[in-house]
Every structure is written in C-alpha cells, then in structure tokens.
Tab-separated table of C-alpha atoms in Angstrom:
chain	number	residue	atom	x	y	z
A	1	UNK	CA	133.819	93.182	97.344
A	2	UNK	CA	131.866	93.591	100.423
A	3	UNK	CA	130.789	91.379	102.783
A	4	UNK	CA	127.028	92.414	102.775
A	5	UNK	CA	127.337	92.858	98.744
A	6	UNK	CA	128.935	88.994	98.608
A	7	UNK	CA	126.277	88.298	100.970
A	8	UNK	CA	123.502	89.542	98.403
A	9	UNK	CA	125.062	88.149	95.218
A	10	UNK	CA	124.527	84.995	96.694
A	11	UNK	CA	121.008	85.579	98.067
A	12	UNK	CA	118.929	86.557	95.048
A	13	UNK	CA	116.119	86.662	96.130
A	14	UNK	CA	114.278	86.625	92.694
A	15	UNK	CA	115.848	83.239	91.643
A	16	UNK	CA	116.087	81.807	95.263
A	17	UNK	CA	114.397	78.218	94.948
A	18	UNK	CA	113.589	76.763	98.589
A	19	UNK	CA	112.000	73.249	98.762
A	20	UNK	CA	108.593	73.751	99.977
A	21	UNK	CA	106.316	70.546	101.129
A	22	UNK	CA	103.806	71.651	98.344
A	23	UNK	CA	106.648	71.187	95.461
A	24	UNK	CA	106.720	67.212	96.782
A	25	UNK	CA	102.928	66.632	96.285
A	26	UNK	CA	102.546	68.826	93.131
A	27	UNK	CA	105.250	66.056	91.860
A	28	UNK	CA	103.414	63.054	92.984
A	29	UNK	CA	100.043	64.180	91.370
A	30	UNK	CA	101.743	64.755	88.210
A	31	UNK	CA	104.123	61.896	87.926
A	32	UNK	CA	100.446	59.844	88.917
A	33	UNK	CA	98.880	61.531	85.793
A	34	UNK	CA	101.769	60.669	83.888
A	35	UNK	CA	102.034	56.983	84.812
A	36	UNK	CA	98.118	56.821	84.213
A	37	UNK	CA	98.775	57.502	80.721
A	38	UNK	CA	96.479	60.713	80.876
A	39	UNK	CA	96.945	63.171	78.083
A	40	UNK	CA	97.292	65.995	80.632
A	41	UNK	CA	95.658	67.753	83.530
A	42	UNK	CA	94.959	71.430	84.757
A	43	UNK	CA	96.799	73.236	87.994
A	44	UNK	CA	95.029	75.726	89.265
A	45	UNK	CA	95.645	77.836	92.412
A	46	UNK	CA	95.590	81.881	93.421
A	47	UNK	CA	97.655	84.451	92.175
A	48	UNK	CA	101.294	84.748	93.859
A	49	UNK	CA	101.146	80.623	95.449
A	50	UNK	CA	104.317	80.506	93.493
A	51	UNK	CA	102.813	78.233	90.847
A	52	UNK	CA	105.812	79.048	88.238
A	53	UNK	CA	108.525	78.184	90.986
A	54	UNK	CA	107.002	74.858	91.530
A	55	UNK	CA	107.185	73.585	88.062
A	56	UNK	CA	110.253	74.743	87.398
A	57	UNK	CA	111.639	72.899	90.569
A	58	UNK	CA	110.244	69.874	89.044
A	59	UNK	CA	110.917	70.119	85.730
A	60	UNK	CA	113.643	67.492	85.159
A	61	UNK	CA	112.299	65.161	88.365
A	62	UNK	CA	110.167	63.014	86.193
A	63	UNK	CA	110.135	59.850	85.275
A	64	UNK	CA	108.392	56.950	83.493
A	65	UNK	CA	107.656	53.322	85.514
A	66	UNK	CA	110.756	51.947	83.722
A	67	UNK	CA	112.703	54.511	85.526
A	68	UNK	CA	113.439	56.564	82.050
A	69	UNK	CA	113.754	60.333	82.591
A	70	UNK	CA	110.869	62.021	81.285
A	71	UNK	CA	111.736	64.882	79.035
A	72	UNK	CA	109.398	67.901	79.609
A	73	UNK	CA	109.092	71.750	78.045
A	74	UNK	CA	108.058	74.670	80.243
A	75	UNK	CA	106.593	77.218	78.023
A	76	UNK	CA	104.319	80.689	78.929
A	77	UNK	CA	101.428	81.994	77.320
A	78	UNK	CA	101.371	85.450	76.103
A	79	UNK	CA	98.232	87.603	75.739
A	80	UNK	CA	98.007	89.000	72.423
A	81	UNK	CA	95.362	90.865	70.418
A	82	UNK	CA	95.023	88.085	67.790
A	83	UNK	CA	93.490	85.259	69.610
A	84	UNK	CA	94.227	82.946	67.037
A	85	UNK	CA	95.611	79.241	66.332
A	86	UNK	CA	98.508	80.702	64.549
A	87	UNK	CA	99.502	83.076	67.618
A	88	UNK	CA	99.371	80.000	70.188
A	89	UNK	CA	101.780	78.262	68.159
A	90	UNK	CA	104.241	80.786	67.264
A	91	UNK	CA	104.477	81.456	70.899
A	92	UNK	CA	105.194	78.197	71.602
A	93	UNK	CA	107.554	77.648	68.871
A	94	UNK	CA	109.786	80.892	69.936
A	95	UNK	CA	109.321	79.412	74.449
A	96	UNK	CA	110.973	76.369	72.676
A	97	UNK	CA	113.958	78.213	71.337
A	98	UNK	CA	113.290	78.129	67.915
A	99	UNK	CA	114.349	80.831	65.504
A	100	UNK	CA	111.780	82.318	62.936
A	101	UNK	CA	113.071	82.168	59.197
A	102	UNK	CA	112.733	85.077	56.840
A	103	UNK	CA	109.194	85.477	55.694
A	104	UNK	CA	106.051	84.954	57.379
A	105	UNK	CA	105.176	80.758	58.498
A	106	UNK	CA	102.415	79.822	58.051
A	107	UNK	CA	100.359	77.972	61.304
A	108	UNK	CA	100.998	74.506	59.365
A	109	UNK	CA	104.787	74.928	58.739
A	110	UNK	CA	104.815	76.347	62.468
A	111	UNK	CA	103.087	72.841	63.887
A	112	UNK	CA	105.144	70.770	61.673
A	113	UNK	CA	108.628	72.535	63.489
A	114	UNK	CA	107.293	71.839	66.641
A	115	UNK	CA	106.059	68.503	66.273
A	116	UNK	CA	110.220	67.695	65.376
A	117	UNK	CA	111.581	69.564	67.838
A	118	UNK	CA	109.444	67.375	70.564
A	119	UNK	CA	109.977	64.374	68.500
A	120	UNK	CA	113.483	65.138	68.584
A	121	UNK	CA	113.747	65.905	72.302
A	122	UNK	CA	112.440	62.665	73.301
A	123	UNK	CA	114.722	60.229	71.325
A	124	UNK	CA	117.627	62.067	72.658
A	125	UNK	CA	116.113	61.074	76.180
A	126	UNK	CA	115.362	57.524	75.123
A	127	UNK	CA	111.735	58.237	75.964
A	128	UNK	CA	108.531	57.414	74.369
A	129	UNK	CA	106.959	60.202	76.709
A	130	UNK	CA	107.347	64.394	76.508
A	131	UNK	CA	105.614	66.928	79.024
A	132	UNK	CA	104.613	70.028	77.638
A	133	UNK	CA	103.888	72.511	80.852
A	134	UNK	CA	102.046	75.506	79.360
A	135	UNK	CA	102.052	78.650	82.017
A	136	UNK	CA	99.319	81.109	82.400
A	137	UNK	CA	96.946	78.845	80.199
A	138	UNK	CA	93.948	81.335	81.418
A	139	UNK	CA	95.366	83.702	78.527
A	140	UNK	CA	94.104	81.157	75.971
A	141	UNK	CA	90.955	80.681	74.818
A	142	UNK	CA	88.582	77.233	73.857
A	143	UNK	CA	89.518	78.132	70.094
A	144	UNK	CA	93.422	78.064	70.639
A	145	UNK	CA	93.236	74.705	72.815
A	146	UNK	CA	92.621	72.517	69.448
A	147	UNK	CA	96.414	73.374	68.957
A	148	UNK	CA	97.535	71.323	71.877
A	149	UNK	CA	95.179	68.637	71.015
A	150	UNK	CA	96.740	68.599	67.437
A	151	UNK	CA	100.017	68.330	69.024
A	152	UNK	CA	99.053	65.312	70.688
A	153	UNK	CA	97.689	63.594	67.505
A	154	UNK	CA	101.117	64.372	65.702
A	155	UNK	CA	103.050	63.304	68.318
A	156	UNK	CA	100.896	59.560	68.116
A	157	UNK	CA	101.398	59.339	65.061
A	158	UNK	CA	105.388	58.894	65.850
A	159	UNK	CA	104.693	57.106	68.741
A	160	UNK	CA	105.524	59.098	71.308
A	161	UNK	CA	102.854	60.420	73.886
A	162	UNK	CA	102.532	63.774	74.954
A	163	UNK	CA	101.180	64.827	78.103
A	164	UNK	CA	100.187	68.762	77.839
A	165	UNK	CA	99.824	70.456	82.036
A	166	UNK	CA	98.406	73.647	81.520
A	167	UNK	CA	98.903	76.272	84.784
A	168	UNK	CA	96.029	78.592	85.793
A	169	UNK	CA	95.341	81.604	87.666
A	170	UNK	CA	92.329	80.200	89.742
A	171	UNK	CA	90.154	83.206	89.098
A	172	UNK	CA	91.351	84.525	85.836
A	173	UNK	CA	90.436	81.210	84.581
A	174	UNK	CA	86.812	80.485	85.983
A	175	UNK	CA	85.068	81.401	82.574
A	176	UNK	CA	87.728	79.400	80.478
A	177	UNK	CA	87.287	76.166	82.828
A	178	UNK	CA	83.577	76.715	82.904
A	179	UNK	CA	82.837	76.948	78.943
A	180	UNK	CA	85.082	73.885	78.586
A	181	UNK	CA	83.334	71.828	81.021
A	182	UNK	CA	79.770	73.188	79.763
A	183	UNK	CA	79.866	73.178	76.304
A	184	UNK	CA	79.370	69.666	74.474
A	185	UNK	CA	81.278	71.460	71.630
A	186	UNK	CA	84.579	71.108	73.635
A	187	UNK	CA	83.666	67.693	75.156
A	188	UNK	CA	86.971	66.128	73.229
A	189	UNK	CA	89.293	68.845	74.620
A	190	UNK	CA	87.492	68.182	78.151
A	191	UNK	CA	88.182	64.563	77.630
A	192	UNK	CA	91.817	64.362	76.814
A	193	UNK	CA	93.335	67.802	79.550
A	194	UNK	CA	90.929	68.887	81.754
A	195	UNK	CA	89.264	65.826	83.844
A	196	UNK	CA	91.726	65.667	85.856
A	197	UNK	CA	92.974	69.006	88.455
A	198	UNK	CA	94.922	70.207	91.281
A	199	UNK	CA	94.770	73.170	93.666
A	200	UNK	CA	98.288	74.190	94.434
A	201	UNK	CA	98.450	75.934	97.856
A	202	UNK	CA	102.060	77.248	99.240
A	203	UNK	CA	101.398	77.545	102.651
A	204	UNK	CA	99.076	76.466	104.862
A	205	UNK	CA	100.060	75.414	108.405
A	206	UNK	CA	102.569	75.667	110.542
A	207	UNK	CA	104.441	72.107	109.689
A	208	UNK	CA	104.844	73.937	105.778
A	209	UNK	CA	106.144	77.012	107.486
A	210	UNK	CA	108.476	74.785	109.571
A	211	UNK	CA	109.776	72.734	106.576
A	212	UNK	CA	110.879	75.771	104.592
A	213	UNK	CA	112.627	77.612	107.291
A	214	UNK	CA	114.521	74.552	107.830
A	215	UNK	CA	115.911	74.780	104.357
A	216	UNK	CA	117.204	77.914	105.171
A	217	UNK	CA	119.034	76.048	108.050
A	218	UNK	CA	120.513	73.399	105.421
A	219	UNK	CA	120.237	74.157	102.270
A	220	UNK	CA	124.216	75.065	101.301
A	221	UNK	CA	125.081	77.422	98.707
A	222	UNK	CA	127.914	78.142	96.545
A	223	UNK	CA	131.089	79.381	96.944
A	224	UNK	CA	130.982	79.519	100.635
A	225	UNK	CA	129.356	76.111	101.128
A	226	UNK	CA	127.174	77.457	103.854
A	227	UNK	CA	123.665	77.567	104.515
A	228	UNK	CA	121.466	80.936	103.962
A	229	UNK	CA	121.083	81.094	108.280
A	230	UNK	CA	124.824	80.568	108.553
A	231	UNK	CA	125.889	83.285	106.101
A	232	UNK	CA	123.698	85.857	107.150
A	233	UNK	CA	123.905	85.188	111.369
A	234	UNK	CA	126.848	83.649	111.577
A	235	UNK	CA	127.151	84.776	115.042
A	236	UNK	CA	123.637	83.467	115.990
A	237	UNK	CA	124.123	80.213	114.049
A	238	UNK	CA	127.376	79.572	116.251
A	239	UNK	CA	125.523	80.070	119.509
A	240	UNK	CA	122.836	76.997	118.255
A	241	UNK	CA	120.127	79.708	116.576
A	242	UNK	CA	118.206	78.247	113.558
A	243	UNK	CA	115.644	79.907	111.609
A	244	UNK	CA	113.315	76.949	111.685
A	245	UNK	CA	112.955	78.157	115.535
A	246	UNK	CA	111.038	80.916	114.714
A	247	UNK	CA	108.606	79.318	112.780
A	248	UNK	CA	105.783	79.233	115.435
A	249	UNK	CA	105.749	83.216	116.368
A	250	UNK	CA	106.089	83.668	112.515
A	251	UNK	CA	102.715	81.278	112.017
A	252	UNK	CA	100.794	82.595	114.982
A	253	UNK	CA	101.339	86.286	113.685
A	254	UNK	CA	100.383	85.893	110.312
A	255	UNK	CA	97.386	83.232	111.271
A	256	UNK	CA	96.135	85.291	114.091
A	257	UNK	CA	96.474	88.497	112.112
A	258	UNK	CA	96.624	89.041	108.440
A	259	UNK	CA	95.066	86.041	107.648
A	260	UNK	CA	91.832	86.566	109.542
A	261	UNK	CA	92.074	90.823	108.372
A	262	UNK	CA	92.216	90.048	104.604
A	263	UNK	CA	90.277	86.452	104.699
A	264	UNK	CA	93.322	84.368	103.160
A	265	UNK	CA	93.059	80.294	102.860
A	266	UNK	CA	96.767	80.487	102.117
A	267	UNK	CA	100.234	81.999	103.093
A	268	UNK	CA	100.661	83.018	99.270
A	269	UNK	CA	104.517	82.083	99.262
A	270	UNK	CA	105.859	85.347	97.392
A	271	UNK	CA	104.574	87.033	100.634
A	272	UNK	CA	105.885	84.294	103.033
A	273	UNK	CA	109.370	84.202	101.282
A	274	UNK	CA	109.717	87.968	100.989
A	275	UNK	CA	108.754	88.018	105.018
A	276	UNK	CA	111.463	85.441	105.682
A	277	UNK	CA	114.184	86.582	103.665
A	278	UNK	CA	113.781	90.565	105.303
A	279	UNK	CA	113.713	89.006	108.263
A	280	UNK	CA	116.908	87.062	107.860
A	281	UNK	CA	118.649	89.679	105.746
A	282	UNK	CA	117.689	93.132	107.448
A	283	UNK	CA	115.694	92.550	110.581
A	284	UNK	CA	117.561	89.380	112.185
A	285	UNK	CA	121.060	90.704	111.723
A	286	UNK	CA	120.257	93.892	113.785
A	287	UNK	CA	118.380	92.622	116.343
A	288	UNK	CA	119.090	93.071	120.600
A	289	UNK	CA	118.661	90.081	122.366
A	290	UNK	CA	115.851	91.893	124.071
A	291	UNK	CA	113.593	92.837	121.116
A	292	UNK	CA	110.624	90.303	120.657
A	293	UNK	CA	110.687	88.703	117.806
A	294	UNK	CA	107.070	89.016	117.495
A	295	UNK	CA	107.371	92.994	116.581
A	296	UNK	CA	110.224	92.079	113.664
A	297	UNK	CA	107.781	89.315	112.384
A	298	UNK	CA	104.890	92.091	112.236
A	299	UNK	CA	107.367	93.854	110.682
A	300	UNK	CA	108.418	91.677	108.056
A	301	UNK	CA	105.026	90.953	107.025
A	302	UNK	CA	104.062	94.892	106.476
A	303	UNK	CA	106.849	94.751	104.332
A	304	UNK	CA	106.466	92.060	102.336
A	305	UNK	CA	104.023	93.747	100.311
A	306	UNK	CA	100.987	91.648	101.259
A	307	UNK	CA	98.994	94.411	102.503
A	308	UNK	CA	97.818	95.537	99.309
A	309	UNK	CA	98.367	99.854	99.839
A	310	UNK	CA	96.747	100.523	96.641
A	311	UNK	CA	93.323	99.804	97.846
A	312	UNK	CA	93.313	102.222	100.681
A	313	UNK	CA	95.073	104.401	98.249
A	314	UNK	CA	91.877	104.424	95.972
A	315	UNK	CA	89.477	105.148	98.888
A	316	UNK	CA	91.004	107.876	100.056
C-alpha cells in the first residue's frame, strides 16, 4: 500500500469527527434539559452546520445527577408519501434495529415493540432515563408528533422517563414550529417538546476556527498514533508548523470575503472542514515556502463547494 493511499484510509473525510467548541455547549444545553426533567426540546440551526455530527459525538456523553449513564437512541426521519402515525413508527422501529415479522403490524403492535425495546435498553443501563434524538424532525408533521407523545406516556407508565430531542432544518421547519406554537389544538405537544430550543451554529469566530485546527494538531489516530498535521506534513510538523497557525489568514479570508458576498451568519462546518482538510491534504503538502498562504486558503474555499455553481448555472 501506498503512502498517500495509507494516508487516505486513515483520513476519511466523510466519517472524520473533530471536536468543535459548538459540540461542548450543544452538550451542556441538553444534559440541562435533561437534569430539568423536561420531556424534550427542539435543535434547530441551517442546513450543512453539521447538526447530525454533533449528536452523534454526544450520543453516549450523557448522564443523570447521580452520575448514571444516560442511554439515548439516534434515529432519522424519512419523508414518505403516507404521512401517517403508522409510518412514523415503523420508521422508528426499523432506526432501532428491529426486524419486521411476516405480515403486515399493525401501528399498535408496532408501539408496543418499541415501548420494550426502550424499556429494555434502559434497565440494561441501570437508568430510569432514555433519550430518543429524532433527526430531520421537519419531515414530520403536527399529526405524526402524538406518536412521540404516546411514547412518553408508555414509557411512565414503567417508570422510566423519556426525553424525545427532535433536530430541525431551521427553514424547512418554520411552518411545522409555527402551527405548533399557534394552534391551541397542539398546546399539549407544545407543552411537553417544544418550549424549550437551541440554535446550533458551527462556526462563528475566529477562537472556533482556532479550536478545531488545533485538533488537527492533537487529535492522534490509529495505527500510526499520529496526529492528522503530523501524518500529512510530516516535514512541516518537524520544523514546529501547526495547522492551528493558520487559523487567522483562514478567518480573515472567509470573514472578509465569502461571508460578506453570500450574507452568511455562520462558517457552515461541511464547508469549513472540506476547506481545511484540501488544504492539509492537497494544497499544504505542495506548497513553496514562498506561496502565500492567503491564495491556497482562497483556494480551498472555492473548492469546498460553498459557492453554490448551480445558481449562476440557472441564470445563464
């Protein structure tokens, strides 16, 4: 094997998971929620913040005031063309794992499988607490939301409290969010999940930019127990380089630039990571000690697909 094809089996970029700043305070606000006893809560934020990647990170980092390992579930919401109870819950019942039997289940038989499987989950932690994280919640509608606040009855009834965190597309969800919180029909679903929310933003300054680069410079990865900077400029890394150094041109380029030309509150952190990893993998590597590092950042960005082509592909 290669050196450069070793070097990208162990930098995949699709599964890469770098500590971000934003993963720390989107676990304080739900381990808050939990230890408030709320019956769940919304996150919202734009499309591409890396949303997904955050939960997962902090999927198995949560625990009750006893110090008892919450259990939780991550499960993702698929659009279908019935909108109906019974297609919330069989999507949830096959996220979980669970295998269909012969024959078509009805919603009821459906709920009651469910309800053991998250019964069962939590005695094998020794918690009276589960987490149910439901992903791209905007696909749902007011209708299919009684089946999460069904769960939560069951689950009472065996003593065991379920907090449900649904995850939101900010925009895609506006007229979701905005019939729940009009409506007095929905006032007990607003009640129990959505009084309580929080905007998850990737990056947004230069002292998030700065904390993520310098988990390129220490996060180690297996089998060469280096870090990411290491392995890919080993040469550079020797001499005293470190990625996190760069992390002022790389915010004044994007902030002065792309930011202001497309209007953006955030650093969306597909874009940011998909910048930073062509610049350490490609652009980096190749470099003459005389190039600026300003031109490979400008660079990088065009590259990272944030300049949405299609539009000025449609005008023409």
């Amino acid at each position: 094997m290669s050196s450069m094809t070793n070097k990208q089996r162990i930098f995949n970029e699709q599964f890469l998971s770098i500590p971000m700043k934003a993963h720390r305070l989107l676990l304080e606000v739900i381990q808050t929620w939990i230890w408030m006893g709320l019956a769940g809560g919304v996150i919202v934020g734009d499309s591409r913040e890396g949303k997904t990647t955050a939960i997962r990170a902090i999927l198995n980092k949560l625990f009750s005031l006893d110090k008892v390992r919450i259990p939780s579930i991550f499960i993702t919401i698929a659009k279908r063309d019935q909108e109906t109870i019974r297609a919330v819950l069989f999507c949830i019942y096959t996220e979980m794992g669970l295998v269909p039997s012969r024959g078509r289940q009805t919603a009821d038989n459906l709920s009651a499988q469910i309800r053991i499987t998250l019964r069962e989950k939590a005695i094998l932690s020794n918690s009276n607490r589960i987490v149910l994280f439901v992903d791209e919640a905007q696909r749902l509608t007011p209708k299919q939301l009684q089946v999460f606040a069904e769960l939560y009855d069951k689950m009472a009834m065996d003593q065991i409290q379920l907090t449900v965190i649904f995850i939101a597309n900010l925009l895609e969800s506006r007229h979701l969010l905005a019939t729940i919180m009009d409506n007095p029909v929905h006032a007990h679903i607003r009640g129990r999940f959505f009084r309580m929310a929080h905007t998850y933003q990737s990056i947004t300054c230069l002292a998030d930019i700065k904390f993520c680069l310098r988990q390129y410079d220490a996060v180690v990865h297996k089998p060469d127990n280096e870090c990411y900077t290491q392995t890919f400029l080993p040469e550079q890394y020797e001499e005293g380089f470190r990625l996190e150094g760069i992390g002022k041109p790389l915010w004044n380029r994007f902030n002065d630039g792309i930011r202001k030309d497309l209007k953006l509150i955030t650093w969306p952190a597909q874009y940011f990571f998909s910048t930073v990893n062509i610049l350490l993998t490609q652009l980096l590597p190749l470099q003459d000690k005389d190039d600026p590092v300003e031109e490979l950042i400008d660079e990088a960005i065009k590259a990272s697909g944030i300049i949405p082509s299609l539009n000025s592909l449609l005008k023409d």
